[in-house]
PDB file of C-alpha atoms in Angstrom:
ATOM      1  CA  UNK A   1     266.228 -50.849 213.660  1.00  0.00           C
ATOM      2  CA  UNK A   2     267.398 -47.222 213.657  1.00  0.00           C
ATOM      3  CA  UNK A   3     265.954 -46.749 210.163  1.00  0.00           C
ATOM      4  CA  UNK A   4     262.559 -48.055 211.300  1.00  0.00           C
ATOM      5  CA  UNK A   5     262.599 -45.792 214.360  1.00  0.00           C
ATOM      6  CA  UNK A   6     263.317 -42.786 212.151  1.00  0.00           C
ATOM      7  CA  UNK A   7     260.953 -43.835 209.333  1.00  0.00           C
ATOM      8  CA  UNK A   8     257.993 -44.279 211.660  1.00  0.00           C
ATOM      9  CA  UNK A   9     258.965 -41.373 213.943  1.00  0.00           C
ATOM     10  CA  UNK A  10     258.818 -43.506 217.063  1.00  0.00           C
ATOM     11  CA  UNK A  11     258.572 -41.502 220.286  1.00  0.00           C
ATOM     12  CA  UNK A  12     259.619 -44.560 222.220  1.00  0.00           C
ATOM     13  CA  UNK A  13     260.828 -47.950 221.104  1.00  0.00           C
ATOM     14  CA  UNK A  14     262.303 -51.148 222.413  1.00  0.00           C
ATOM     15  CA  UNK A  15     263.441 -54.420 220.983  1.00  0.00           C
ATOM     16  CA  UNK A  16     262.228 -57.472 222.841  1.00  0.00           C
ATOM     17  CA  UNK A  17     260.736 -60.887 222.115  1.00  0.00           C
ATOM     18  CA  UNK A  18     262.775 -60.646 218.880  1.00  0.00           C
ATOM     19  CA  UNK A  19     260.608 -57.759 217.624  1.00  0.00           C
ATOM     20  CA  UNK A  20     260.766 -53.972 217.496  1.00  0.00           C
ATOM     21  CA  UNK A  21     257.937 -52.238 219.340  1.00  0.00           C
ATOM     22  CA  UNK A  22     257.259 -48.531 219.506  1.00  0.00           C
ATOM     23  CA  UNK A  23     254.829 -45.633 219.586  1.00  0.00           C
ATOM     24  CA  UNK A  24     254.702 -43.489 216.443  1.00  0.00           C
ATOM     25  CA  UNK A  25     254.716 -39.746 217.193  1.00  0.00           C
ATOM     26  CA  UNK A  26     251.723 -39.360 214.860  1.00  0.00           C
ATOM     27  CA  UNK A  27     249.640 -41.730 217.026  1.00  0.00           C
ATOM     28  CA  UNK A  28     250.557 -39.824 220.154  1.00  0.00           C
ATOM     29  CA  UNK A  29     249.781 -36.437 218.584  1.00  0.00           C
ATOM     30  CA  UNK A  30     246.468 -37.710 217.218  1.00  0.00           C
ATOM     31  CA  UNK A  31     245.390 -39.079 220.594  1.00  0.00           C
ATOM     32  CA  UNK A  32     246.386 -35.863 222.369  1.00  0.00           C
ATOM     33  CA  UNK A  33     244.550 -33.613 219.887  1.00  0.00           C
ATOM     34  CA  UNK A  34     241.346 -35.576 219.397  1.00  0.00           C
ATOM     35  CA  UNK A  35     238.853 -33.347 221.128  1.00  0.00           C
ATOM     36  CA  UNK A  36     237.817 -33.536 224.752  1.00  0.00           C
ATOM     37  CA  UNK A  37     238.774 -36.440 226.899  1.00  0.00           C
ATOM     38  CA  UNK A  38     241.870 -38.275 227.828  1.00  0.00           C
ATOM     39  CA  UNK A  39     244.333 -39.626 225.270  1.00  0.00           C
ATOM     40  CA  UNK A  40     244.749 -43.370 225.675  1.00  0.00           C
ATOM     41  CA  UNK A  41     248.024 -44.981 224.685  1.00  0.00           C
ATOM     42  CA  UNK A  42     248.645 -48.715 224.835  1.00  0.00           C
ATOM     43  CA  UNK A  43     252.308 -49.481 225.506  1.00  0.00           C
ATOM     44  CA  UNK A  44     254.548 -51.735 227.548  1.00  0.00           C
ATOM     45  CA  UNK A  45     256.779 -50.911 230.514  1.00  0.00           C
ATOM     46  CA  UNK A  46     259.538 -49.614 228.216  1.00  0.00           C
ATOM     47  CA  UNK A  47     257.076 -47.158 226.682  1.00  0.00           C
ATOM     48  CA  UNK A  48     255.755 -46.062 230.064  1.00  0.00           C
ATOM     49  CA  UNK A  49     259.275 -45.276 231.272  1.00  0.00           C
ATOM     50  CA  UNK A  50     260.079 -43.290 228.136  1.00  0.00           C
ATOM     51  CA  UNK A  51     256.775 -41.397 228.063  1.00  0.00           C
ATOM     52  CA  UNK A  52     257.101 -40.551 231.774  1.00  0.00           C
ATOM     53  CA  UNK A  53     260.528 -39.002 231.007  1.00  0.00           C
ATOM     54  CA  UNK A  54     259.406 -37.201 227.838  1.00  0.00           C
ATOM     55  CA  UNK A  55     256.241 -35.825 229.433  1.00  0.00           C
ATOM     56  CA  UNK A  56     257.429 -35.391 233.011  1.00  0.00           C
ATOM     57  CA  UNK A  57     255.476 -32.149 233.275  1.00  0.00           C
ATOM     58  CA  UNK A  58     252.198 -33.925 232.472  1.00  0.00           C
ATOM     59  CA  UNK A  59     249.921 -35.654 234.948  1.00  0.00           C
ATOM     60  CA  UNK A  60     249.837 -39.126 233.409  1.00  0.00           C
ATOM     61  CA  UNK A  61     247.450 -41.901 234.329  1.00  0.00           C
ATOM     62  CA  UNK A  62     249.119 -45.298 233.988  1.00  0.00           C
ATOM     63  CA  UNK A  63     246.931 -48.388 234.234  1.00  0.00           C
ATOM     64  CA  UNK A  64     248.874 -51.651 234.282  1.00  0.00           C
ATOM     65  CA  UNK A  65     247.198 -54.773 232.988  1.00  0.00           C
ATOM     66  CA  UNK A  66     248.901 -57.824 234.418  1.00  0.00           C
ATOM     67  CA  UNK A  67     248.059 -61.476 233.837  1.00  0.00           C
ATOM     68  CA  UNK A  68     245.909 -63.369 236.300  1.00  0.00           C
ATOM     69  CA  UNK A  69     248.422 -66.189 236.152  1.00  0.00           C
ATOM     70  CA  UNK A  70     251.350 -67.429 234.086  1.00  0.00           C
ATOM     71  CA  UNK A  71     249.171 -69.971 232.289  1.00  0.00           C
ATOM     72  CA  UNK A  72     247.658 -67.035 230.355  1.00  0.00           C
ATOM     73  CA  UNK A  73     251.067 -66.176 228.934  1.00  0.00           C
ATOM     74  CA  UNK A  74     251.920 -69.810 228.182  1.00  0.00           C
ATOM     75  CA  UNK A  75     248.589 -70.318 226.377  1.00  0.00           C
ATOM     76  CA  UNK A  76     249.006 -67.119 224.363  1.00  0.00           C
ATOM     77  CA  UNK A  77     252.509 -68.057 223.226  1.00  0.00           C
ATOM     78  CA  UNK A  78     251.531 -71.625 222.398  1.00  0.00           C
ATOM     79  CA  UNK A  79     248.522 -70.363 220.435  1.00  0.00           C
ATOM     80  CA  UNK A  80     250.693 -67.974 218.401  1.00  0.00           C
ATOM     81  CA  UNK A  81     253.796 -70.072 217.985  1.00  0.00           C
ATOM     82  CA  UNK A  82     252.342 -73.570 217.807  1.00  0.00           C
ATOM     83  CA  UNK A  83     252.271 -76.040 220.646  1.00  0.00           C
ATOM     84  CA  UNK A  84     254.852 -77.317 223.061  1.00  0.00           C
ATOM     85  CA  UNK A  85     257.850 -76.743 220.766  1.00  0.00           C
ATOM     86  CA  UNK A  86     258.400 -73.279 222.190  1.00  0.00           C
ATOM     87  CA  UNK A  87     259.455 -74.164 225.746  1.00  0.00           C
ATOM     88  CA  UNK A  88     262.591 -71.988 225.604  1.00  0.00           C
ATOM     89  CA  UNK A  89     260.605 -69.004 224.336  1.00  0.00           C
ATOM     90  CA  UNK A  90     258.018 -69.494 227.070  1.00  0.00           C
ATOM     91  CA  UNK A  91     260.642 -69.546 229.837  1.00  0.00           C
ATOM     92  CA  UNK A  92     262.436 -66.497 228.391  1.00  0.00           C
ATOM     93  CA  UNK A  93     259.130 -64.622 228.126  1.00  0.00           C
ATOM     94  CA  UNK A  94     258.045 -65.517 231.673  1.00  0.00           C
ATOM     95  CA  UNK A  95     261.395 -64.403 233.096  1.00  0.00           C
ATOM     96  CA  UNK A  96     261.275 -61.138 231.145  1.00  0.00           C
ATOM     97  CA  UNK A  97     257.614 -60.534 231.966  1.00  0.00           C
ATOM     98  CA  UNK A  98     258.215 -61.134 235.665  1.00  0.00           C
ATOM     99  CA  UNK A  99     260.876 -58.416 235.702  1.00  0.00           C
ATOM    100  CA  UNK A 100     258.741 -56.075 233.568  1.00  0.00           C
ATOM    101  CA  UNK A 101     255.687 -56.507 235.794  1.00  0.00           C
ATOM    102  CA  UNK A 102     257.760 -55.595 238.859  1.00  0.00           C
ATOM    103  CA  UNK A 103     258.898 -52.387 237.088  1.00  0.00           C
ATOM    104  CA  UNK A 104     255.413 -51.598 235.808  1.00  0.00           C
ATOM    105  CA  UNK A 105     253.775 -51.984 239.210  1.00  0.00           C
ATOM    106  CA  UNK A 106     256.084 -49.223 240.515  1.00  0.00           C
ATOM    107  CA  UNK A 107     255.091 -46.895 237.647  1.00  0.00           C
ATOM    108  CA  UNK A 108     251.340 -47.526 237.589  1.00  0.00           C
ATOM    109  CA  UNK A 109     248.604 -45.529 239.244  1.00  0.00           C
ATOM    110  CA  UNK A 110     246.280 -48.555 239.042  1.00  0.00           C
ATOM    111  CA  UNK A 111     246.825 -52.264 238.483  1.00  0.00           C
ATOM    112  CA  UNK A 112     244.195 -54.499 236.915  1.00  0.00           C
ATOM    113  CA  UNK A 113     244.495 -58.261 236.779  1.00  0.00           C
ATOM    114  CA  UNK A 114     243.532 -59.154 233.230  1.00  0.00           C
ATOM    115  CA  UNK A 115     241.385 -62.129 234.138  1.00  0.00           C
ATOM    116  CA  UNK A 116     240.010 -64.740 231.779  1.00  0.00           C
ATOM    117  CA  UNK A 117     237.470 -65.868 234.372  1.00  0.00           C
ATOM    118  CA  UNK A 118     233.935 -64.731 235.066  1.00  0.00           C
ATOM    119  CA  UNK A 119     233.837 -61.959 237.684  1.00  0.00           C
ATOM    120  CA  UNK A 120     230.634 -60.588 239.224  1.00  0.00           C
ATOM    121  CA  UNK A 121     228.613 -62.144 236.426  1.00  0.00           C
ATOM    122  CA  UNK A 122     230.750 -60.568 233.690  1.00  0.00           C
ATOM    123  CA  UNK A 123     232.221 -63.085 231.246  1.00  0.00           C
ATOM    124  CA  UNK A 124     235.968 -63.331 230.603  1.00  0.00           C
ATOM    125  CA  UNK A 125     237.534 -59.994 229.548  1.00  0.00           C
ATOM    126  CA  UNK A 126     234.368 -57.961 230.147  1.00  0.00           C
ATOM    127  CA  UNK A 127     235.384 -57.330 233.757  1.00  0.00           C
ATOM    128  CA  UNK A 128     238.778 -55.941 232.689  1.00  0.00           C
ATOM    129  CA  UNK A 129     237.157 -53.748 230.027  1.00  0.00           C
ATOM    130  CA  UNK A 130     234.602 -52.377 232.498  1.00  0.00           C
ATOM    131  CA  UNK A 131     237.361 -51.500 235.003  1.00  0.00           C
ATOM    132  CA  UNK A 132     239.380 -49.735 232.291  1.00  0.00           C
ATOM    133  CA  UNK A 133     236.333 -47.739 231.173  1.00  0.00           C
ATOM    134  CA  UNK A 134     235.577 -46.768 234.764  1.00  0.00           C
ATOM    135  CA  UNK A 135     239.147 -45.562 235.461  1.00  0.00           C
ATOM    136  CA  UNK A 136     239.385 -43.653 232.184  1.00  0.00           C
ATOM    137  CA  UNK A 137     235.979 -42.113 232.862  1.00  0.00           C
ATOM    138  CA  UNK A 138     237.072 -40.956 236.312  1.00  0.00           C
ATOM    139  CA  UNK A 139     240.266 -39.470 234.888  1.00  0.00           C
ATOM    140  CA  UNK A 140     238.371 -37.728 232.079  1.00  0.00           C
ATOM    141  CA  UNK A 141     235.856 -36.266 234.552  1.00  0.00           C
ATOM    142  CA  UNK A 142     238.722 -34.959 236.692  1.00  0.00           C
ATOM    143  CA  UNK A 143     240.347 -33.014 233.805  1.00  0.00           C
TER     144      UNK A 143
END
């Protein structure tokens, strides 16, 4: 794990769900130096905590996407891992996600429920995408 962190130059990293996750420094630098606008970084609560510490002098906009319901997480895991045989993984993930969501809500400027339902005539994820675009647009206009 330490070799991967060094090899990829990860600014932040965490090991969960039996996988190593992290943000390569190159990705962060690229997003921060790509012309006008606001750099957008997709990370989990571990990354948010680390980036908040590393860039404490920056005014960061954190938008938390949380599931509409736990069935979304169960369906996603079953779709990836294959059926009902992953009950232990599902329970571990729900318990971990519940704790992570509580931490993330405290760190976020905005919280969006990542719905899979139609909202205001917008199908499935379109509502979530439109909210993200609106918030990023407001933040970009403010800089």
